[in-house]
Amino acid sequence: MTDLFHSAPSVREEPLPGGAHTSLILRKGQILRLTDIEGGANVSMMMLNPHEKSERLNLPDTLKGQHTARLTTGYCFYSDMGRVMAGIVADSCGWHDPFGGVLNAAETQEKYGAGRYQELRNGFYRNGVDNLLVEMGKWDLGLEDLLMVVNFFSKVTVDDQGRFGFSTGNSQAGDFVELYAPMDVLMVLTALPHPQDPATDYLPRPVQLSWYQADDMQVVSDAIANRGENQRALQNTQLFAL
Amino acid sequence: MTLINSDRRPEDAVYRHVIPAGEPWLFEVKKGQTLRLLDLEGNQAIDTLFYNSDNPRERYDPQRTLRRQGNVYLTTGSVLYSNLGNPLLTIVADTCGRHDTLGGACSQESNTVRYAQDKRYMHSCRDNFLCACLHDGRLHKRDIGANINFFMNVPVTPEGGLTFEDGLSAPGKYVDLVAECNVMVLISNCPQLNNPCNGWNPTPAEVLVWN
């Protein structure tokens, strides 16, 4: 059983339809749960400091600081300024991907075929680059801010020759991941199939977003302070967010 | 791992510059020109960012680059894609065999996380990037994304582990890239003293360009 660091009911619930994009500020001390409603979901996410948006998720620092290419419970997301923006405090899925990025319009058409609004109305084929850019534009962010994303619920392995392998069925209906924010964090996200998912039918899956207040910030911070690097990054965050 | 040599001769280059250990260098390569990064003394990490000089908001995209080649390491044949999906450069020769684009560049801030708070004021690659960007004026902090570490070896295991291994490089190893558009090249010749990415001994690197 995964430990949970919140006991009160969610303070907010919001379904994110497959194909959609949204953004939110997870406040210091809050936990965001992403739930894969139908199974097979993928959520591509950027993270930024809403108060100084040039500070953002740095996946290279995150991966090398924790010596991992696989994100699950206990791993933190570092900013380029050496702080923890969020940490994974619960995860029923076990593997989230830092490699795949998002598709752009041309790549989406190449994979799924044409899927225009003119014929399909709101069932049209959306793509990760445009979804993220539109959402980023609402926060006065531009192309230069479109950096590496995390793909939640997806598993991509690397063999001994460096070749990628996409694991189908990594996330089942009801699987969830919880992100704890030790500082305010702007999250920009879109629910689209993982770029390396071999399925060629355009079938984006919905996710449920649920907000919770952490019961005790020190307890939940301690749960992700499981290595020296995370302790020092959390200390940087705590000094910054005093 | 296949090593590919180039028949280009240094004396035919139209541009040559030696970047001393720990310094940045920003320069341009025109479409069709060949760029060589040369590890003069071995085991030096050359942290590099690429931008389209005609639109500096278009720049190197590690996730698209890795996904489209289906492999986590860069070597001969790797096409370096931009955030708009266009090829920026293609690696056409490589005597090292493997280059990293996951490990990123060191910074004062990440040094406090990876090593200790008292490492904060040591010199770092991202300080180099920022200094060169702000002098040039076309680039700012928000343009500094994930870079390529030429000559660095950062293997990923099937279980999802990520490790830093001894460098595969040696004195005289090089990588050649053909520019697919006009490219700004931003290099930090890594000053890292806290890990073996450059053998704890930062050394000079040379850049050469041929028409």
Coordinates of C-alpha atoms in Angstrom, one line a residue:
Chain A
M1 CA 0.0 0.0 0.0
T2 CA 1.4 3.4 -1.0
D3 CA 1.7 5.9 1.9
L4 CA -0.4 9.0 1.3
F5 CA 0.5 12.3 2.8
H6 CA -3.0 13.8 2.9
S7 CA -6.1 12.7 4.8
A8 CA -8.6 15.4 4.1
P9 CA -10.8 15.2 0.9
S10 CA -9.6 16.8 -2.2
V11 CA -9.9 20.6 -2.3
R12 CA -10.5 20.6 -6.0
E13 CA -11.3 18.0 -8.8
E14 CA -11.0 18.5 -12.5
P15 CA -11.1 16.0 -15.4
L16 CA -8.8 16.7 -18.2
P17 CA -10.2 15.2 -21.4
G18 CA -7.9 13.2 -23.7
G19 CA -6.2 15.6 -26.2
A20 CA -6.7 18.6 -23.9
H21 CA -4.2 21.0 -22.3
T22 CA -4.3 23.0 -19.1
S23 CA -2.1 24.8 -16.6
L24 CA -2.2 25.4 -12.9
I25 CA -0.2 26.7 -10.0
L26 CA 0.3 24.0 -7.4
R27 CA 0.8 26.0 -4.2
K28 CA 3.6 25.3 -1.7
G29 CA 2.3 22.5 0.6
Q30 CA -0.2 21.1 -1.9
I31 CA -0.3 17.7 -3.6
L32 CA -1.6 17.1 -7.1
R33 CA -2.8 13.6 -7.9
L34 CA -3.0 12.6 -11.6
T35 CA -5.3 9.6 -12.1
D36 CA -5.3 7.5 -15.3
I37 CA -9.1 7.1 -15.7
E38 CA -9.3 4.5 -18.5
G39 CA -5.7 3.1 -18.6
G40 CA -3.1 3.9 -21.2
A41 CA -3.0 7.6 -20.5
N42 CA 0.0 9.9 -21.0
V43 CA 0.5 13.3 -19.5
S44 CA 3.3 15.5 -20.8
M45 CA 4.2 18.2 -18.2
M46 CA 6.4 21.2 -17.9
M47 CA 7.1 22.9 -14.5
L48 CA 8.1 26.5 -13.9
N49 CA 8.4 28.9 -11.0
P50 CA 5.3 31.2 -11.4
H51 CA 7.1 34.1 -9.7
E52 CA 10.2 34.0 -11.9
K53 CA 9.4 32.0 -15.0
S54 CA 12.9 31.7 -16.2
E55 CA 13.4 29.1 -13.5
R56 CA 12.0 25.8 -14.7
L57 CA 12.3 22.1 -14.6
N58 CA 15.7 20.9 -15.6
L59 CA 15.5 17.2 -16.5
P60 CA 19.2 16.7 -17.0
D61 CA 19.9 18.0 -13.5
T62 CA 17.0 15.8 -12.3
L63 CA 18.3 12.6 -13.9
K64 CA 22.0 13.0 -13.1
G65 CA 21.4 14.3 -9.6
Q66 CA 19.5 11.1 -8.8
H67 CA 21.3 8.7 -11.2
T68 CA 18.1 7.6 -12.8
A69 CA 16.3 7.6 -16.1
R70 CA 13.1 6.3 -14.5
L71 CA 10.9 8.5 -12.3
T72 CA 8.7 7.0 -9.5
T73 CA 8.1 7.4 -5.8
G74 CA 10.9 9.2 -4.0
Y75 CA 12.3 11.1 -7.0
C76 CA 12.3 14.8 -7.1
F77 CA 12.1 17.3 -10.0
Y78 CA 14.9 19.8 -9.8
S79 CA 14.8 23.3 -11.3
D80 CA 17.7 24.8 -13.1
M81 CA 18.3 26.8 -9.9
G82 CA 19.0 23.8 -7.8
R83 CA 15.7 23.6 -6.1
V84 CA 13.0 20.9 -5.8
M85 CA 9.9 22.1 -7.7
A86 CA 8.0 18.9 -7.0
G87 CA 8.6 15.4 -5.7
I88 CA 6.8 12.1 -6.4
V89 CA 5.3 11.1 -3.1
A90 CA 2.9 8.3 -4.3
D91 CA 2.8 6.3 -7.4
S92 CA 0.9 3.1 -8.3
C93 CA 2.4 3.0 -11.7
G94 CA 6.1 2.6 -11.1
W95 CA 7.7 4.2 -14.1
H96 CA 7.4 7.7 -15.7
D97 CA 9.4 8.7 -18.7
P98 CA 11.8 11.6 -19.2
F99 CA 12.8 10.8 -22.8
G100 CA 9.9 10.9 -25.2
G101 CA 9.1 14.6 -25.4
V102 CA 6.1 15.6 -27.5
L103 CA 5.1 15.4 -31.1
N104 CA 4.6 18.5 -33.3
A105 CA 1.9 19.0 -35.9
A106 CA 3.9 17.4 -38.7
E107 CA 4.9 14.4 -36.6
T108 CA 1.3 14.0 -35.5
Q109 CA 0.1 14.0 -39.1
E110 CA 2.9 11.6 -40.1
K111 CA 1.9 9.1 -37.4
Y112 CA -2.0 9.4 -37.3
G113 CA -2.8 11.0 -40.6
A114 CA -4.7 14.2 -41.2
G115 CA -7.2 15.0 -38.6
R116 CA -8.5 18.5 -39.2
Y117 CA -10.9 20.6 -37.2
Q118 CA -12.8 21.2 -40.4
E119 CA -13.9 17.6 -40.6
L120 CA -13.7 16.4 -37.0
R121 CA -14.6 19.5 -35.0
N122 CA -13.3 19.1 -31.5
G123 CA -12.3 15.5 -32.1
F124 CA -9.4 16.9 -34.3
Y125 CA -5.9 15.6 -33.8
R126 CA -4.1 17.8 -31.4
N127 CA -0.3 17.7 -30.9
G128 CA 1.9 18.3 -27.9
V129 CA 4.0 21.2 -29.2
D130 CA 0.9 23.3 -30.1
N131 CA -1.0 22.3 -27.0
L132 CA 1.8 23.3 -24.7
L133 CA 2.6 26.5 -26.7
V134 CA -1.0 27.7 -26.5
E135 CA -1.1 27.0 -22.8
M136 CA 2.3 28.6 -22.2
G137 CA 1.2 31.7 -24.2
K138 CA -1.5 32.3 -21.5
W139 CA 1.4 32.9 -19.1
D140 CA 3.4 35.0 -21.4
L141 CA 5.8 32.2 -22.2
G142 CA 7.3 31.6 -25.6
L143 CA 9.0 29.1 -27.8
E144 CA 12.2 29.6 -25.9
D145 CA 10.5 28.2 -22.8
L146 CA 9.4 25.0 -24.4
L147 CA 11.9 22.6 -22.9
M148 CA 12.0 18.9 -22.0
V149 CA 8.8 17.5 -20.6
V150 CA 8.1 14.5 -18.3
N151 CA 5.7 12.0 -19.7
F152 CA 3.7 10.6 -16.8
F153 CA 2.3 7.1 -17.0
S154 CA 4.6 6.0 -19.8
K155 CA 7.6 3.7 -19.7
V156 CA 10.5 3.8 -22.1
T157 CA 13.4 1.5 -21.6
V158 CA 16.9 1.6 -23.1
D159 CA 18.8 -1.6 -24.1
D160 CA 22.5 -2.2 -23.9
Q161 CA 22.9 -0.7 -27.4
G162 CA 21.0 2.5 -26.4
R163 CA 17.9 1.6 -28.3
F164 CA 14.5 2.7 -26.9
G165 CA 11.7 0.3 -26.1
F166 CA 8.1 1.5 -25.3
S167 CA 6.3 -0.7 -22.8
T168 CA 2.6 -0.9 -23.5
G169 CA 0.3 -1.5 -20.6
N170 CA 2.5 0.4 -18.1
S171 CA -0.5 2.2 -16.7
Q172 CA -3.9 0.6 -15.9
A173 CA -7.3 2.3 -15.2
G174 CA -7.1 3.8 -11.8
D175 CA -3.3 4.1 -11.7
F176 CA -2.2 7.4 -10.1
V177 CA 0.8 9.5 -9.3
E178 CA 1.0 12.2 -6.7
L179 CA 3.3 15.3 -6.9
Y180 CA 4.1 17.3 -3.8
A181 CA 5.1 21.0 -4.2
P182 CA 7.6 22.4 -1.6
M183 CA 7.4 25.7 -3.5
D184 CA 4.8 27.2 -5.7
V185 CA 5.1 25.6 -9.1
L186 CA 3.4 26.4 -12.5
M187 CA 2.5 23.2 -14.3
V188 CA 1.7 23.2 -18.0
L189 CA 0.3 19.9 -19.2
T190 CA -1.4 18.1 -22.0
A191 CA -3.0 14.6 -22.2
L192 CA -1.9 13.1 -25.5
P193 CA -0.5 9.7 -26.4
H194 CA 3.2 9.1 -25.8
P195 CA 5.2 9.9 -29.0
Q196 CA 6.8 6.4 -28.9
D197 CA 3.5 4.6 -28.3
P198 CA 3.3 2.4 -31.5
A199 CA -0.5 2.6 -31.7
T200 CA -1.4 4.5 -34.8
D201 CA -5.0 5.2 -34.0
Y202 CA -5.4 8.7 -32.4
L203 CA -6.9 7.8 -29.0
P204 CA -5.8 10.3 -26.3
R205 CA -6.9 9.2 -22.8
P206 CA -8.4 11.4 -20.1
V207 CA -6.9 12.0 -16.7
Q208 CA -8.4 13.2 -13.4
L209 CA -6.6 16.0 -11.5
S210 CA -7.2 16.2 -7.8
W211 CA -5.7 18.7 -5.4
Y212 CA -4.9 18.0 -1.7
Q213 CA -3.4 19.9 1.2
A214 CA -0.5 18.0 2.6
D215 CA -1.1 17.0 6.2
D216 CA 2.4 18.0 7.4
M217 CA 4.9 19.6 5.1
Q218 CA 7.9 18.4 7.1
V219 CA 6.8 14.8 7.0
V220 CA 6.1 14.8 3.3
S221 CA 9.4 16.6 2.6
D222 CA 11.3 14.0 4.7
A223 CA 9.7 11.3 2.5
I224 CA 11.5 12.5 -0.6
A225 CA 14.8 13.5 1.3
N226 CA 16.0 10.0 0.6
R227 CA 19.5 10.9 -0.7
G228 CA 22.0 13.6 0.0
E229 CA 21.2 15.4 -3.3
N230 CA 17.5 15.6 -2.5
Q231 CA 18.2 16.9 1.0
R232 CA 20.4 19.7 -0.4
A233 CA 17.9 20.6 -3.1
L234 CA 15.1 20.6 -0.6
Q235 CA 17.2 22.8 1.7
N236 CA 17.7 25.2 -1.3
T237 CA 13.9 25.2 -1.8
Q238 CA 13.2 25.9 1.8
L239 CA 15.6 28.8 2.0
F240 CA 14.1 30.2 -1.1
A241 CA 10.5 29.9 -0.1
L242 CA 10.8 31.2 3.5
Chain B
M1 CA 30.1 1.3 -31.7
T2 CA 31.5 2.2 -35.2
L3 CA 34.1 4.9 -35.5
I4 CA 34.1 7.0 -38.6
N5 CA 37.1 9.0 -39.7
S6 CA 37.1 12.2 -41.7
D7 CA 39.5 13.0 -44.5
R8 CA 39.3 16.8 -43.8
R9 CA 42.7 18.4 -43.2
P10 CA 43.1 21.0 -40.4
E11 CA 45.2 23.1 -42.7
D12 CA 42.3 23.5 -45.1
A13 CA 39.9 24.8 -42.4
V14 CA 38.5 28.3 -42.9
Y15 CA 38.2 28.9 -39.2
R16 CA 40.1 27.6 -36.2
H17 CA 40.0 28.5 -32.6
V18 CA 41.3 26.9 -29.4
I19 CA 39.0 27.3 -26.5
P20 CA 41.0 27.3 -23.3
A21 CA 39.9 25.1 -20.4
G22 CA 36.8 26.5 -18.6
E23 CA 35.9 29.2 -21.1
P24 CA 32.9 29.8 -23.3
W25 CA 32.9 30.4 -27.0
L26 CA 30.0 31.6 -29.3
F27 CA 30.5 31.5 -33.0
E28 CA 28.5 30.8 -36.2
V29 CA 28.6 28.1 -38.8
K30 CA 26.9 28.6 -42.2
K31 CA 24.6 26.1 -43.8
G32 CA 26.7 23.4 -45.6
Q33 CA 29.8 24.0 -43.6
T34 CA 31.4 21.3 -41.6
L35 CA 32.2 21.9 -37.9
R36 CA 34.8 19.8 -36.0
L37 CA 35.0 19.7 -32.2
L38 CA 38.4 18.4 -31.3
D39 CA 39.4 17.0 -27.9
L40 CA 43.0 18.1 -27.8
E41 CA 44.2 16.4 -24.7
G42 CA 41.5 13.8 -24.0
N43 CA 38.6 13.3 -21.6
Q44 CA 37.4 16.9 -22.0
A45 CA 33.6 17.4 -21.9
I46 CA 32.6 20.0 -24.5
D47 CA 29.2 21.3 -23.5
T48 CA 27.4 22.6 -26.6
L49 CA 24.2 24.3 -27.5
F50 CA 23.0 25.0 -31.1
Y51 CA 20.6 27.7 -32.4
N52 CA 19.3 28.6 -35.8
S53 CA 21.1 31.9 -36.4
D54 CA 18.2 33.2 -38.5
N55 CA 15.8 32.6 -35.6
P56 CA 17.5 32.0 -32.3
R57 CA 14.3 30.9 -30.7
E58 CA 14.7 27.8 -32.8
R59 CA 17.3 25.5 -31.1
Y60 CA 18.5 22.0 -30.3
D61 CA 15.8 19.7 -28.9
P62 CA 17.3 16.6 -27.2
Q63 CA 14.0 14.8 -26.7
R64 CA 13.0 15.0 -30.4
T65 CA 16.6 14.1 -31.5
L66 CA 16.7 11.0 -29.3
R67 CA 13.2 9.9 -30.2
R68 CA 13.6 10.3 -33.9
Q69 CA 16.8 8.3 -34.0
G70 CA 15.4 5.6 -31.6
N71 CA 18.6 5.7 -29.5
V72 CA 19.8 7.5 -26.4
Y73 CA 23.4 8.0 -27.6
L74 CA 24.7 10.3 -30.3
T75 CA 27.2 9.3 -32.9
T76 CA 27.8 9.3 -36.7
G77 CA 24.5 9.6 -38.5
S78 CA 22.7 11.3 -35.6
V79 CA 20.6 14.2 -36.9
L80 CA 20.3 17.0 -34.3
Y81 CA 16.7 18.3 -34.5
S82 CA 15.3 21.6 -33.4
N83 CA 12.3 22.4 -31.2
L84 CA 10.5 23.2 -34.5
G85 CA 11.3 19.8 -35.9
N86 CA 13.9 20.8 -38.4
P87 CA 17.4 19.4 -38.7
L88 CA 20.1 21.7 -37.4
L89 CA 23.2 19.6 -37.9
T90 CA 24.1 16.0 -38.7
I91 CA 27.1 14.1 -37.2
V92 CA 29.1 12.8 -40.2
A93 CA 32.3 11.6 -38.6
D94 CA 33.1 10.5 -35.0
T95 CA 36.3 9.0 -33.7
C96 CA 35.0 8.8 -30.1
G97 CA 31.8 6.8 -30.8
R98 CA 29.4 8.1 -28.2
H99 CA 28.2 11.4 -27.0
D100 CA 25.8 12.3 -24.2
T101 CA 22.8 14.6 -24.3
L102 CA 21.1 13.6 -21.0
G103 CA 23.6 14.8 -18.4
G104 CA 23.2 18.6 -19.0
A105 CA 25.7 21.2 -18.0
C106 CA 27.0 22.0 -14.5
S107 CA 25.9 25.1 -12.8
Q108 CA 26.6 26.8 -9.4
E109 CA 23.2 25.8 -8.3
S110 CA 23.4 22.1 -9.4
N111 CA 26.8 21.9 -7.8
T112 CA 25.2 22.7 -4.4
V113 CA 22.8 19.8 -5.0
R114 CA 25.2 17.2 -6.4
Y115 CA 28.2 18.0 -4.2
A116 CA 27.9 20.4 -1.3
Q117 CA 26.8 24.0 -0.5
D118 CA 30.5 25.1 -0.4
K119 CA 30.9 24.2 -4.1
R120 CA 28.5 27.0 -5.1
Y121 CA 31.2 29.5 -6.0
M122 CA 33.2 27.3 -8.3
H123 CA 33.2 28.0 -12.0
S124 CA 30.5 26.3 -14.0
C125 CA 29.2 25.7 -17.6
R126 CA 25.9 27.5 -17.2
D127 CA 27.8 30.6 -15.9
N128 CA 29.8 30.3 -19.1
F129 CA 26.6 30.0 -21.2
L130 CA 25.0 33.0 -19.5
C131 CA 28.0 35.2 -19.8
A132 CA 28.3 34.4 -23.6
C133 CA 24.6 34.8 -24.1
L134 CA 24.3 38.2 -22.4
H135 CA 27.4 39.6 -24.2
D136 CA 26.0 38.5 -27.5
G137 CA 22.6 39.9 -26.8
R138 CA 20.6 37.6 -28.9
L139 CA 20.3 35.0 -26.2
H140 CA 19.1 35.0 -22.6
K141 CA 18.7 32.6 -19.7
R142 CA 15.5 31.3 -21.1
D143 CA 17.3 30.2 -24.2
I144 CA 19.6 27.8 -22.3
G145 CA 18.1 24.4 -22.7
A146 CA 19.5 20.9 -22.4
N147 CA 22.8 20.6 -24.2
I148 CA 25.1 18.0 -25.8
N149 CA 28.1 16.9 -23.9
F150 CA 30.5 15.9 -26.6
F151 CA 33.0 13.2 -25.6
M152 CA 31.0 12.3 -22.4
N153 CA 29.8 8.8 -21.7
V154 CA 26.5 8.6 -19.6
P155 CA 25.1 5.1 -20.0
V156 CA 21.5 4.2 -19.2
T157 CA 20.7 0.7 -18.0
P158 CA 17.7 -1.4 -19.0
E159 CA 16.5 -1.0 -15.4
G160 CA 16.4 2.8 -15.8
G161 CA 19.6 3.6 -14.0
L162 CA 21.9 6.4 -15.2
T163 CA 25.6 6.3 -14.5
F164 CA 28.7 8.3 -15.3
E165 CA 31.4 6.2 -16.8
D166 CA 35.0 6.9 -17.7
G167 CA 35.3 8.9 -20.9
L168 CA 35.8 7.1 -24.1
S169 CA 37.7 10.0 -25.5
A170 CA 41.5 10.4 -25.9
P171 CA 43.8 13.1 -27.2
G172 CA 43.0 13.9 -30.8
K173 CA 39.5 12.4 -30.8
Y174 CA 37.0 14.5 -32.8
V175 CA 33.4 14.7 -34.1
D176 CA 32.4 16.4 -37.4
L177 CA 29.0 17.9 -38.0
V178 CA 27.5 19.3 -41.1
A179 CA 25.3 22.4 -40.6
E180 CA 21.8 21.9 -42.1
C181 CA 21.0 25.6 -41.6
N182 CA 22.9 28.7 -40.4
V183 CA 23.8 27.8 -36.8
M184 CA 25.0 29.6 -33.7
V185 CA 27.3 27.3 -31.7
L186 CA 27.5 28.1 -28.0
I187 CA 30.2 26.1 -26.1
S188 CA 31.3 25.9 -22.5
N189 CA 34.6 24.0 -22.4
C190 CA 33.7 22.4 -19.1
P191 CA 35.5 23.6 -16.0
Q192 CA 34.0 20.9 -13.7
L193 CA 36.4 19.8 -11.0
N194 CA 34.1 17.7 -8.9
N195 CA 33.5 14.6 -11.1
P196 CA 35.4 12.6 -13.7
C197 CA 33.5 14.0 -16.7
N198 CA 36.9 15.6 -17.8
G199 CA 39.2 13.5 -15.7
W200 CA 39.3 16.2 -13.0
N201 CA 41.6 18.1 -15.3
P202 CA 39.8 20.6 -17.7
T203 CA 41.9 21.0 -20.9
P204 CA 41.6 23.0 -24.1
A205 CA 39.5 22.1 -27.0
E206 CA 39.7 23.2 -30.6
V207 CA 36.9 24.1 -33.1
L208 CA 37.5 24.0 -36.8
V209 CA 35.2 24.9 -39.7
W210 CA 35.5 23.9 -43.4
N211 CA 33.5 25.1 -46.4

